[in-house]
């Protein structure tokens, strides 16, 4: 495997394109350019989008969330499920209509969808309004790709397609323009080696490659100095961190090192594969106060046969062992999970094993998906006899079961005082602040507890980005409401 570190030299070359693009973009639009970067999918992808925005900012762009206002619109896509892909095609189609009245507008598509050959071919043929298509391994070359678009105008209809296939690169030192000022995603590794049979990620994001711990810790220190209060260490499978590095840290060591940095902040991590979620990791969470007592541990299925067909490399029993150990060592730890319903060949009895597992574990919330066949994966070639309507019924049943057992965790919070990281303004939804009349001039704020539960409360907007104590008074609709105890004014 060859992983290339993109460091100073190559980034210097991109810097030169950034400088030239500043002038070229200004000339093209006749005003300082406005850009829109829309990211879909996982937190990794959002972080990629923040890097694209960072580079565009250096090219003199300001930002808008509306495609009608955008001179440059970039869609950073996700390929995990088909319905998300269809949605993105619809959105891109609408964006290209903008070009009827604004021919100079530039539209780019990148990310996991763009990396797939059949998708880039579809865009080439069916979406002529898209100017630029680039894959996951060349994200850092956006300045160069834009430069190519901006300087080859002599050609009749110039478009740039750059989706090389490779094991992957690591680009250090890219500017990141984060969407949020309170919570930051911090990638520690890229790619995936697991090849779960349903999953397209290894095909579009390349092999596992870890950033050096010194680079990660430096970035974490900077985030804390910049005032971020929550850092989420990101990777498709963070438990494999460091396996490709020599003389560097393992994931538990890295997590502990980040958790022991000075400052008042929380640390989370995503996503942890149960296959190599070790007792050592649980011990680190237990003994490090800044690491949130919440583990997202996607189980996917409760049936050993289905787990094997998914190539997950653990059994239901092994999964339950690690949950039991964590419950023992970390009082009050909460678990969340991803579940796939209707994997090819899954029977109703096997689905019921998933239902019994979610009851046995007791998840505070679940992300549930109906299986979606993905081109190039092994599962896409398996027999899949269960009709879609039947899978939908199973899916509904799972939601009902989860509703019954998940809300218990919310109800148990009522009466306690919780530390909450205030993330922003909240919305009055479904009467969640019932019993707390909101008078004119008062602001509803929202935040999350260490265990990941959303809390709404009334407080001053100046509290956004701070830790506060809230007495929990109500639980409804997967959220809590409460009364601010500290920092009231
Ligand atoms: N179909 C349905 N869900 C999927 N996921 C990944 N691939 C598929 C697929 N082909 C789900 C898994 C994973 C989450 C990010 O998306 O549950 O954990
Ligand atoms: Fe979607 Fe996976 Fe790509 Fe994330 S890595 S954007 S979940 S396909």
Short mmCIF file of N, CA, C and O in Angstrom, two decimals, residues 233-297:
data_model
loop_
_atom_site.label_atom_id
_atom_site.label_comp_id
_atom_site.label_asym_id
_atom_site.label_seq_id
_atom_site.Cartn_x
_atom_site.Cartn_y
_atom_site.Cartn_z
N UNK A 233 -13.00 13.20 17.73
CA UNK A 233 -11.97 12.54 16.92
C UNK A 233 -12.68 11.69 15.87
O UNK A 233 -13.55 10.87 16.20
N UNK A 234 -12.31 11.88 14.62
CA UNK A 234 -13.07 11.27 13.52
C UNK A 234 -12.26 10.25 12.75
O UNK A 234 -11.08 10.45 12.47
N UNK A 235 -12.93 9.17 12.38
CA UNK A 235 -12.36 8.16 11.49
C UNK A 235 -13.46 7.18 11.15
O UNK A 235 -14.42 7.06 11.91
N UNK A 236 -13.34 6.48 10.03
CA UNK A 236 -14.36 5.47 9.70
C UNK A 236 -14.32 4.36 10.73
O UNK A 236 -15.31 3.71 11.00
N UNK A 237 -13.13 4.12 11.28
CA UNK A 237 -12.99 3.07 12.29
C UNK A 237 -11.84 3.47 13.21
O UNK A 237 -10.72 3.03 13.05
N UNK A 238 -12.14 4.33 14.18
CA UNK A 238 -11.08 4.94 14.98
C UNK A 238 -10.26 3.89 15.76
O UNK A 238 -9.10 4.13 16.08
N UNK A 239 -10.86 2.73 16.03
CA UNK A 239 -10.12 1.73 16.80
C UNK A 239 -8.92 1.18 16.05
O UNK A 239 -8.05 0.56 16.65
N UNK A 240 -8.88 1.38 14.73
CA UNK A 240 -7.72 0.92 13.96
C UNK A 240 -6.63 1.98 13.93
O UNK A 240 -5.61 1.79 13.27
N UNK A 241 -6.85 3.11 14.61
CA UNK A 241 -5.87 4.20 14.53
C UNK A 241 -4.47 3.69 14.87
O UNK A 241 -4.29 2.93 15.84
N UNK A 242 -3.50 4.11 14.10
CA UNK A 242 -2.10 3.85 14.42
C UNK A 242 -1.57 2.52 13.94
O UNK A 242 -0.36 2.28 13.98
N UNK A 243 -2.46 1.63 13.46
CA UNK A 243 -1.97 0.30 13.05
C UNK A 243 -1.04 0.39 11.86
O UNK A 243 -0.23 -0.49 11.62
N UNK A 244 -1.17 1.47 11.08
CA UNK A 244 -0.31 1.64 9.90
C UNK A 244 0.90 2.53 10.21
O UNK A 244 1.68 2.84 9.32
N UNK A 245 1.06 2.95 11.45
CA UNK A 245 2.18 3.83 11.79
C UNK A 245 3.20 3.03 12.60
O UNK A 245 2.83 2.11 13.32
N UNK A 246 4.46 3.43 12.49
CA UNK A 246 5.45 2.81 13.35
C UNK A 246 5.81 3.77 14.47
O UNK A 246 5.87 4.97 14.24
N UNK A 247 6.03 3.24 15.65
CA UNK A 247 6.42 4.08 16.79
C UNK A 247 5.45 5.22 17.03
O UNK A 247 5.87 6.36 17.22
N UNK A 248 4.19 4.95 16.94
CA UNK A 248 3.26 6.02 17.28
C UNK A 248 2.19 5.43 18.20
O UNK A 248 2.26 4.27 18.59
N UNK A 249 1.19 6.24 18.52
CA UNK A 249 0.23 5.81 19.54
C UNK A 249 -0.84 4.88 18.98
O UNK A 249 -1.13 4.90 17.78
N UNK A 250 -1.48 4.13 19.89
CA UNK A 250 -2.69 3.37 19.55
C UNK A 250 -3.87 4.32 19.79
O UNK A 250 -3.70 5.41 20.34
N UNK A 251 -5.09 3.89 19.42
CA UNK A 251 -6.23 4.79 19.64
C UNK A 251 -6.46 5.10 21.12
O UNK A 251 -6.62 6.27 21.48
N UNK A 252 -6.47 4.10 22.01
CA UNK A 252 -6.67 4.44 23.42
C UNK A 252 -5.62 5.45 23.92
O UNK A 252 -5.94 6.37 24.68
N UNK A 253 -4.37 5.28 23.48
CA UNK A 253 -3.33 6.23 23.93
C UNK A 253 -3.59 7.64 23.40
O UNK A 253 -3.46 8.63 24.11
N UNK A 254 -3.99 7.71 22.13
CA UNK A 254 -4.27 9.02 21.54
C UNK A 254 -5.46 9.69 22.24
O UNK A 254 -5.42 10.87 22.58
N UNK A 255 -6.51 8.90 22.46
CA UNK A 255 -7.71 9.44 23.09
C UNK A 255 -7.37 9.99 24.47
O UNK A 255 -7.80 11.08 24.86
N UNK A 256 -6.58 9.23 25.21
CA UNK A 256 -6.22 9.66 26.55
C UNK A 256 -5.36 10.94 26.49
O UNK A 256 -5.55 11.87 27.27
N UNK A 257 -4.45 10.97 25.51
CA UNK A 257 -3.58 12.15 25.39
C UNK A 257 -4.41 13.39 25.08
O UNK A 257 -4.18 14.47 25.64
N UNK A 258 -5.41 13.27 24.19
CA UNK A 258 -6.25 14.43 23.88
C UNK A 258 -7.06 14.80 25.12
O UNK A 258 -7.18 15.97 25.49
N UNK A 259 -7.60 13.77 25.80
CA UNK A 259 -8.42 14.02 26.98
C UNK A 259 -7.64 14.64 28.13
O UNK A 259 -8.22 15.25 29.02
N UNK A 260 -6.32 14.49 28.12
CA UNK A 260 -5.50 15.06 29.20
C UNK A 260 -4.90 16.40 28.84
O UNK A 260 -4.13 16.97 29.63
N UNK A 261 -5.23 16.94 27.67
CA UNK A 261 -4.73 18.29 27.35
C UNK A 261 -5.38 19.29 28.31
O UNK A 261 -6.53 19.10 28.72
N UNK A 262 -4.66 20.36 28.66
CA UNK A 262 -5.27 21.32 29.59
C UNK A 262 -6.42 22.09 28.94
O UNK A 262 -6.40 22.32 27.74
N UNK A 263 -7.40 22.49 29.76
CA UNK A 263 -8.52 23.27 29.25
C UNK A 263 -9.84 22.65 29.66
O UNK A 263 -9.88 21.52 30.15
N UNK A 264 -10.91 23.42 29.45
CA UNK A 264 -12.24 22.95 29.81
C UNK A 264 -12.97 22.58 28.52
O UNK A 264 -13.45 23.44 27.79
N UNK A 265 -13.01 21.31 28.21
CA UNK A 265 -13.65 20.86 26.96
C UNK A 265 -14.03 19.39 27.09
O UNK A 265 -13.60 18.71 28.04
N UNK A 266 -14.83 18.93 26.14
CA UNK A 266 -15.20 17.52 26.09
C UNK A 266 -14.55 16.86 24.87
O UNK A 266 -14.34 17.52 23.84
N UNK A 267 -14.32 15.57 24.98
CA UNK A 267 -13.81 14.80 23.84
C UNK A 267 -14.80 13.69 23.51
O UNK A 267 -15.27 12.99 24.41
N UNK A 268 -15.10 13.58 22.22
CA UNK A 268 -15.90 12.44 21.75
C UNK A 268 -15.13 11.75 20.63
O UNK A 268 -14.12 12.28 20.15
N UNK A 269 -15.62 10.62 20.17
CA UNK A 269 -14.97 9.96 19.03
C UNK A 269 -16.01 9.20 18.23
O UNK A 269 -17.03 8.76 18.75
N UNK A 270 -15.73 9.05 16.93
CA UNK A 270 -16.64 8.39 16.01
C UNK A 270 -15.88 7.93 14.78
O UNK A 270 -15.11 8.71 14.27
N UNK A 271 -16.06 6.79 14.29
CA UNK A 271 -16.90 5.72 14.74
C UNK A 271 -16.04 4.55 15.20
O UNK A 271 -15.00 4.29 14.63
N UNK A 272 -16.54 3.86 16.20
CA UNK A 272 -15.81 2.81 16.82
C UNK A 272 -16.38 1.48 16.32
O UNK A 272 -17.57 1.24 16.44
N UNK A 273 -15.55 0.62 15.74
CA UNK A 273 -16.02 -0.68 15.25
C UNK A 273 -15.96 -1.69 16.40
O UNK A 273 -14.92 -1.81 17.05
N UNK A 274 -17.04 -2.42 16.66
CA UNK A 274 -17.04 -3.34 17.81
C UNK A 274 -15.94 -4.39 17.72
O UNK A 274 -15.47 -4.88 18.76
N UNK A 275 -15.51 -4.71 16.49
CA UNK A 275 -14.51 -5.76 16.30
C UNK A 275 -13.25 -5.49 17.13
O UNK A 275 -12.69 -6.39 17.72
N UNK A 276 -12.79 -4.25 17.15
CA UNK A 276 -11.58 -4.00 17.93
C UNK A 276 -11.76 -2.90 18.97
O UNK A 276 -10.89 -2.11 19.23
N UNK A 277 -12.95 -2.93 19.56
CA UNK A 277 -13.20 -2.04 20.70
C UNK A 277 -12.70 -2.79 21.94
O UNK A 277 -13.31 -3.74 22.40
N UNK A 278 -11.55 -2.38 22.45
CA UNK A 278 -10.89 -3.18 23.49
C UNK A 278 -11.25 -2.72 24.91
O UNK A 278 -11.75 -1.62 25.12
N UNK A 279 -10.94 -3.57 25.86
CA UNK A 279 -11.13 -3.20 27.26
C UNK A 279 -10.24 -2.03 27.63
O UNK A 279 -10.60 -1.18 28.45
N UNK A 280 -9.07 -1.98 27.00
CA UNK A 280 -8.15 -0.86 27.26
C UNK A 280 -8.83 0.48 26.90
O UNK A 280 -8.71 1.46 27.64
N UNK A 281 -9.57 0.48 25.79
CA UNK A 281 -10.28 1.70 25.39
C UNK A 281 -11.32 2.08 26.44
O UNK A 281 -11.42 3.25 26.85
N UNK A 282 -12.07 1.09 26.90
CA UNK A 282 -13.10 1.35 27.91
C UNK A 282 -12.44 1.90 29.18
O UNK A 282 -12.94 2.85 29.80
N UNK A 283 -11.30 1.33 29.57
CA UNK A 283 -10.61 1.79 30.78
C UNK A 283 -10.19 3.25 30.65
O UNK A 283 -10.27 4.03 31.60
N UNK A 284 -9.74 3.63 29.43
CA UNK A 284 -9.34 5.03 29.21
C UNK A 284 -10.54 5.96 29.37
O UNK A 284 -10.47 7.01 30.01
N UNK A 285 -11.69 5.55 28.79
CA UNK A 285 -12.89 6.39 28.92
C UNK A 285 -13.26 6.53 30.40
O UNK A 285 -13.58 7.61 30.88
N UNK A 286 -13.17 5.40 31.11
CA UNK A 286 -13.56 5.40 32.53
C UNK A 286 -12.69 6.34 33.36
O UNK A 286 -13.18 7.01 34.26
N UNK A 287 -11.39 6.42 33.03
CA UNK A 287 -10.50 7.18 33.94
C UNK A 287 -10.20 8.60 33.45
O UNK A 287 -9.49 9.33 34.13
N UNK A 288 -10.74 9.01 32.30
CA UNK A 288 -10.41 10.34 31.79
C UNK A 288 -11.65 11.23 31.83
O UNK A 288 -12.58 11.06 31.03
N UNK A 289 -11.71 12.17 32.76
CA UNK A 289 -12.96 12.91 32.97
C UNK A 289 -13.46 13.66 31.73
O UNK A 289 -14.66 13.80 31.55
N UNK A 290 -12.56 14.15 30.88
CA UNK A 290 -13.04 14.97 29.75
C UNK A 290 -13.60 14.13 28.60
O UNK A 290 -14.15 14.68 27.66
N UNK A 291 -13.41 12.83 28.64
CA UNK A 291 -13.98 11.98 27.57
C UNK A 291 -15.44 11.68 27.93
O UNK A 291 -15.74 11.18 29.02
N UNK A 292 -16.34 12.02 27.00
CA UNK A 292 -17.77 11.85 27.27
C UNK A 292 -18.11 10.39 27.48
O UNK A 292 -17.59 9.50 26.79
N UNK A 293 -19.02 10.17 28.41
CA UNK A 293 -19.39 8.79 28.77
C UNK A 293 -20.51 8.32 27.83
O UNK A 293 -21.63 7.99 28.25
N UNK A 294 -20.18 8.34 26.58
CA UNK A 294 -21.14 7.94 25.55
C UNK A 294 -20.35 7.23 24.45
O UNK A 294 -19.35 7.75 23.98
N UNK A 295 -20.81 6.04 24.07
CA UNK A 295 -20.09 5.28 23.03
C UNK A 295 -21.04 4.97 21.89
O UNK A 295 -22.08 4.32 22.10
N UNK A 296 -20.67 5.46 20.71
CA UNK A 296 -21.44 5.08 19.51
C UNK A 296 -20.77 3.81 18.98
O UNK A 296 -19.64 3.84 18.52
N UNK A 297 -21.49 2.70 19.10
CA UNK A 297 -20.89 1.40 18.77
C UNK A 297 -21.83 0.65 17.82
O UNK A 297 -22.66 -0.15 18.26
#
